[in-house]
CSV table of C-alpha atoms in Angstrom, one decimal:
chain,number,residue,atom,x,y,z
P,1,VAL,CA,88.6,63.6,164.0
P,2,LEU,CA,89.9,63.6,160.4
P,3,LEU,CA,87.0,64.5,158.1
P,4,GLY,CA,86.7,64.0,154.4
P,5,ALA,CA,84.8,66.5,152.3
P,6,VAL,CA,81.0,66.0,151.9
P,7,GLY,CA,78.3,67.5,149.7
P,8,GLY,CA,77.6,67.8,145.9
P,9,PRO,CA,75.1,69.0,143.3
P,10,LYS,CA,72.9,65.9,143.8
P,11,TRP,CA,71.8,67.3,147.2
P,12,ASP,CA,71.1,70.8,146.0
P,13,LYS,CA,67.4,70.3,145.9
P,14,VAL,CA,67.2,68.3,149.1
P,15,GLU,CA,65.5,69.9,152.2
P,16,SER,CA,68.1,71.7,154.3
P,17,SER,CA,67.5,69.3,157.2
P,18,ASN,CA,68.7,66.4,155.1
P,19,ARG,CA,71.7,68.0,153.4
P,20,PRO,CA,75.2,66.8,154.2
P,21,GLU,CA,76.2,70.2,155.5
P,22,LYS,CA,73.6,69.7,158.3
P,23,ALA,CA,75.8,67.0,159.8
P,24,LEU,CA,78.9,69.3,159.7
P,25,LEU,CA,77.0,71.9,161.7
P,26,GLY,CA,75.9,69.2,164.2
P,27,LEU,CA,79.4,67.9,164.6
P,28,ARG,CA,80.8,71.4,165.2
P,29,SER,CA,78.1,72.3,167.8
P,30,GLY,CA,78.0,68.9,169.4
P,31,LEU,CA,81.7,68.6,169.9
P,32,GLY,CA,82.1,72.3,171.0
P,33,LEU,CA,84.4,73.2,168.1
P,34,PHE,CA,84.2,76.9,168.4
P,35,CYS,CA,87.6,77.9,166.9
P,36,ASN,CA,88.3,77.3,163.2
P,37,LEU,CA,91.9,77.9,162.0
P,38,ARG,CA,92.4,78.3,158.3
P,39,PRO,CA,96.0,79.1,157.2
P,40,ALA,CA,96.5,80.6,153.7
P,41,ILE,CA,100.1,80.2,152.6
P,42,LEU,CA,101.4,80.9,149.2
P,43,TYR,CA,104.2,78.5,148.3
P,44,LYS,CA,106.8,80.0,146.1
P,45,GLN,CA,106.6,77.0,143.8
P,46,LEU,CA,103.0,77.9,143.1
P,47,LYS,CA,103.5,81.6,142.8
P,48,SER,CA,102.4,81.5,139.1
P,49,ALA,CA,99.0,80.0,140.1
P,50,CYS,CA,98.1,83.1,142.2
P,51,PRO,CA,95.4,85.2,140.4
P,52,LEU,CA,96.9,88.5,141.6
P,53,ARG,CA,99.4,90.6,139.7
P,54,SER,CA,103.0,89.7,140.3
P,55,ASP,CA,103.7,93.2,141.7
P,56,ILE,CA,101.1,92.7,144.4
P,57,ILE,CA,102.4,89.3,145.5
P,58,VAL,CA,105.8,88.8,147.0
P,59,ASP,CA,107.2,85.6,148.5
P,60,GLY,CA,106.2,84.7,152.0
P,61,LEU,CA,102.4,85.3,152.1
P,62,ASP,CA,101.2,83.6,155.2
P,63,ILE,CA,97.8,84.5,156.7
P,64,MET,CA,95.9,82.7,159.5
P,65,VAL,CA,92.1,83.2,159.6
P,66,VAL,CA,90.6,82.5,163.0
P,67,ARG,CA,86.9,82.0,162.5
P,68,GLU,CA,84.3,81.6,165.2
P,69,LEU,CA,82.5,78.4,164.3
P,70,THR,CA,79.5,77.6,166.6
P,71,GLY,CA,77.7,80.9,166.8
P,72,GLY,CA,76.3,83.6,164.5
P,73,ILE,CA,73.7,83.3,161.7
P,74,TYR,CA,74.4,79.6,160.9
P,75,PHE,CA,73.3,78.6,164.4
P,76,GLY,CA,70.7,81.3,165.2
P,77,LYS,CA,67.0,80.8,165.1
P,78,LYS,CA,65.7,80.3,161.6
P,79,GLY,CA,62.4,79.6,159.8
P,80,LYS,CA,60.0,80.4,157.0
P,81,SER,CA,56.3,81.3,156.8
P,82,GLU,CA,53.8,78.6,155.8
P,83,ASP,CA,53.0,80.4,152.5
P,84,GLY,CA,56.7,80.4,151.7
P,85,ASN,CA,56.8,84.2,151.2
P,86,GLU,CA,59.0,85.0,154.2
P,87,ALA,CA,62.1,83.5,155.7
P,88,TYR,CA,64.5,84.6,158.5
P,89,ASP,CA,67.9,83.7,159.9
P,90,ILE,CA,68.9,85.4,163.2
P,91,MET,CA,72.5,86.3,163.9
P,92,SER,CA,73.3,86.2,167.6
P,93,TYR,CA,76.5,86.4,169.7
P,94,THR,CA,77.2,86.5,173.5
P,95,LYS,CA,80.1,88.3,175.0
P,96,PRO,CA,81.7,85.0,176.3
P,97,GLU,CA,81.5,83.5,172.8
P,98,ILE,CA,83.4,86.5,171.4
P,99,GLU,CA,85.9,86.6,174.3
P,100,ARG,CA,87.0,83.0,173.9
P,101,ILE,CA,87.6,83.2,170.1
P,102,ALA,CA,89.4,86.5,170.5
P,103,ARG,CA,91.7,85.0,173.0
P,104,LYS,CA,92.6,82.2,170.6
P,105,ALA,CA,93.4,84.8,167.9
P,106,PHE,CA,95.7,86.7,170.2
P,107,GLU,CA,97.4,83.6,171.5
P,108,ILE,CA,98.1,82.5,167.9
P,109,ALA,CA,99.3,86.1,167.0
P,110,GLN,CA,101.8,85.9,169.8
P,111,LYS,CA,103.5,83.0,168.1
P,112,ARG,CA,103.4,84.8,164.7
P,113,ASN,CA,103.9,88.5,164.0
P,114,GLY,CA,101.7,89.8,166.8
P,115,LYS,CA,99.1,91.5,164.6
P,116,VAL,CA,95.3,90.8,164.8
P,117,THR,CA,92.8,92.3,162.4
P,118,SER,CA,89.3,91.9,163.6
P,119,VAL,CA,86.6,91.9,160.8
P,120,ASP,CA,83.0,93.0,161.5
P,121,LYS,CA,80.2,95.1,160.2
P,122,ALA,CA,79.9,97.5,163.2
P,123,ASN,CA,78.5,100.3,161.2
P,124,VAL,CA,75.3,98.2,160.6
P,125,LEU,CA,75.1,95.2,163.0
P,126,GLU,CA,74.6,95.2,166.7
P,127,THR,CA,76.4,91.9,167.0
P,128,SER,CA,79.4,93.5,165.3
P,129,ARG,CA,79.3,96.4,167.8
P,130,LEU,CA,79.5,93.9,170.6
P,131,TRP,CA,82.2,92.0,168.8
P,132,ARG,CA,84.3,95.1,168.4
P,133,ALA,CA,83.9,96.3,172.0
P,134,THR,CA,84.7,92.8,173.3
P,135,THR,CA,87.8,92.4,171.2
P,136,GLU,CA,89.1,95.7,172.5
P,137,GLU,CA,88.6,94.5,176.1
P,138,VAL,CA,90.4,91.3,175.4
P,139,LYS,CA,93.3,93.1,173.7
P,140,LYS,CA,94.2,94.7,177.1
P,141,ASP,CA,95.5,91.3,178.2
P,142,TYR,CA,97.8,91.0,175.2
P,143,PRO,CA,100.0,94.1,175.3
P,144,ASP,CA,102.5,92.5,172.9
P,145,CYS,CA,99.9,92.3,170.1
P,146,SER,CA,98.3,95.0,168.0
P,147,LEU,CA,94.6,95.1,167.1
P,148,ASP,CA,92.9,96.9,164.3
P,149,HIS,CA,89.4,96.7,162.8
P,150,LEU,CA,88.0,96.4,159.3
P,151,TYR,CA,84.5,96.3,158.0
P,152,VAL,CA,84.0,93.0,156.1
P,153,ASP,CA,83.5,94.7,152.7
P,154,ASN,CA,86.7,96.6,153.1
P,155,ALA,CA,88.5,93.5,154.3
P,156,SER,CA,87.5,91.6,151.2
P,157,MET,CA,88.9,94.3,149.1
P,158,GLN,CA,92.1,94.6,151.1
P,159,LEU,CA,92.8,90.9,150.8
P,160,VAL,CA,93.2,91.2,147.0
P,161,ARG,CA,94.7,94.8,147.1
P,162,ASN,CA,97.4,94.2,149.7
P,163,PRO,CA,97.2,90.7,151.3
P,164,HIS,CA,100.6,91.2,153.0
P,165,GLN,CA,99.1,93.6,155.5
P,166,PHE,CA,97.4,90.7,157.3
P,167,ASP,CA,98.8,88.3,159.9
P,168,VAL,CA,95.9,87.0,161.9
P,169,ILE,CA,92.3,87.7,160.8
P,170,LEU,CA,89.7,87.3,163.5
P,171,THR,CA,86.1,87.2,162.5
P,172,GLU,CA,82.6,85.7,163.1
P,173,ASN,CA,81.2,82.6,161.5
P,174,MET,CA,79.7,83.8,158.2
P,175,PHE,CA,82.3,86.4,157.4
P,176,GLY,CA,85.0,83.9,158.2
P,177,ASP,CA,83.5,81.4,155.9
P,178,ILE,CA,83.6,83.8,153.0
P,179,LEU,CA,87.0,85.5,153.7
P,180,SER,CA,88.9,82.3,154.3
P,181,ASP,CA,87.8,81.0,150.9
P,182,GLU,CA,88.9,84.3,149.3
P,183,ALA,CA,92.2,84.0,151.1
P,184,SER,CA,92.7,80.5,149.9
P,185,MET,CA,92.2,81.5,146.2
P,186,ILE,CA,95.0,84.0,146.6
P,187,THR,CA,97.3,81.1,147.3
P,188,GLY,CA,96.5,79.6,143.9
P,189,SER,CA,94.2,76.7,144.8
P,190,ILE,CA,91.5,76.0,147.3
P,191,GLY,CA,92.6,72.3,147.0
P,192,MET,CA,95.8,73.1,148.8
P,193,LEU,CA,94.7,74.3,152.2
P,194,PRO,CA,93.9,72.5,155.5
P,195,SER,CA,91.9,73.6,158.5
P,196,ALA,CA,91.5,72.8,162.2
P,197,SER,CA,88.4,73.2,164.3
P,198,LEU,CA,89.3,73.2,168.0
P,199,ARG,CA,87.6,73.5,171.5
P,200,GLU,CA,89.2,74.6,174.7
P,201,ASP,CA,91.2,71.4,175.2
P,202,SER,CA,93.4,69.6,172.7
P,203,PHE,CA,90.5,67.9,170.9
P,204,GLY,CA,90.0,68.9,167.3
P,205,MET,CA,88.4,68.1,164.0
P,206,TYR,CA,90.7,68.4,160.9
P,207,GLU,CA,89.6,68.7,157.3
P,208,PRO,CA,90.6,70.2,153.9
P,209,ILE,CA,88.7,73.4,153.2
P,210,HIS,CA,87.8,72.3,149.7
P,211,GLY,CA,84.5,70.5,148.8
P,212,SER,CA,84.0,67.0,147.5
P,213,ALA,CA,84.7,67.9,143.9
P,214,PRO,CA,82.4,65.4,142.2
P,215,ASP,CA,83.3,66.8,138.8
P,216,ILE,CA,86.7,65.2,139.0
P,217,ALA,CA,85.7,62.0,140.8
P,218,GLY,CA,87.4,58.9,139.2
P,219,LEU,CA,89.8,61.0,137.0
P,220,ASP,CA,92.9,60.4,139.2
P,221,ILE,CA,93.6,64.1,139.4
P,222,ALA,CA,92.4,64.9,142.9
P,223,ASN,CA,94.9,66.8,145.1
P,224,PRO,CA,95.5,65.2,148.5
P,225,ILE,CA,97.7,67.9,149.9
P,226,ALA,CA,95.0,69.7,151.8
P,227,THR,CA,94.2,66.5,153.7
P,228,ILE,CA,97.9,65.8,154.3
P,229,LEU,CA,98.4,69.3,155.7
P,230,SER,CA,95.3,68.8,157.9
P,231,ILE,CA,97.0,65.8,159.4
P,232,ALA,CA,100.0,68.0,160.1
P,233,MET,CA,97.7,70.4,161.9
P,234,MET,CA,96.4,67.5,163.9
P,235,LEU,CA,99.9,66.5,164.9
P,236,ARG,CA,100.6,70.1,166.0
P,237,TYR,CA,97.4,71.1,167.8
P,238,THR,CA,95.9,67.8,169.2
P,239,PHE,CA,99.0,65.7,169.8
P,240,SER,CA,101.6,68.5,170.5
P,241,LEU,CA,104.0,66.9,168.0
P,242,ALA,CA,105.5,70.0,166.5
P,243,LYS,CA,108.6,68.3,165.1
P,244,GLU,CA,106.5,65.7,163.4
P,245,ALA,CA,104.1,68.3,162.0
P,246,ASP,CA,107.1,70.3,160.7
P,247,SER,CA,108.3,67.1,159.0
P,248,VAL,CA,105.0,66.5,157.2
P,249,GLU,CA,104.9,70.2,156.0
P,250,ALA,CA,108.5,70.0,154.8
P,251,ALA,CA,107.6,66.9,152.8
P,252,VAL,CA,104.8,68.7,151.1
P,253,TYR,CA,107.1,71.6,150.4
P,254,GLN,CA,109.7,69.3,148.9
P,255,ALA,CA,107.0,67.5,146.8
P,256,LEU,CA,105.8,70.8,145.4
């Protein structure tokens, strides 16, 4: 599936059950797309667009965020009281859910620099304590990879303090949603970056990580690169066409 961005301010006051984002969650859950890959790459041609100081950024910044996509607080039980004075959203994870996303992260790390940083909030959340213990168990099957842990608040600071310390960032749904957007801004533009949402087999849904940008509709200035790079990820992960994916990415690099 190649998905275009949805949403916009005109739906801000619509009931949550009728918002466009509701369809996204339904697609992810219904199709079993538990693994979200969000690469954050700083192209040297766009180095000046990076908001960080030049002495922090050096060429070659390349981070892969591996985000669990069908569990956690977005999919937990939720509700509100009849008088509107109380609301709740429950964060829940099972060990098998954590194991399968952790394995994806380690498999990807094996093809990169072999370093996984797992992000949680284990000093506060029971789900994070289970997350940390489970990732440690999975790590034993990948002796060629390293694993370290960061609390999500520290991870958000480290991303802007020293982004080059990261290779693969493994995290749960909500934390991954926030951190992947932060990582994308380090590259200079959220409009540049693709994503892949995968299940156990080769099936996937591919989409730019940016929104629908209604403020620039009709101005002929929308940037299509994130969609083009999403197609490159589709070629690589669903169709196993690595050479063709490389070619698309090289064309983007040349255009920049």
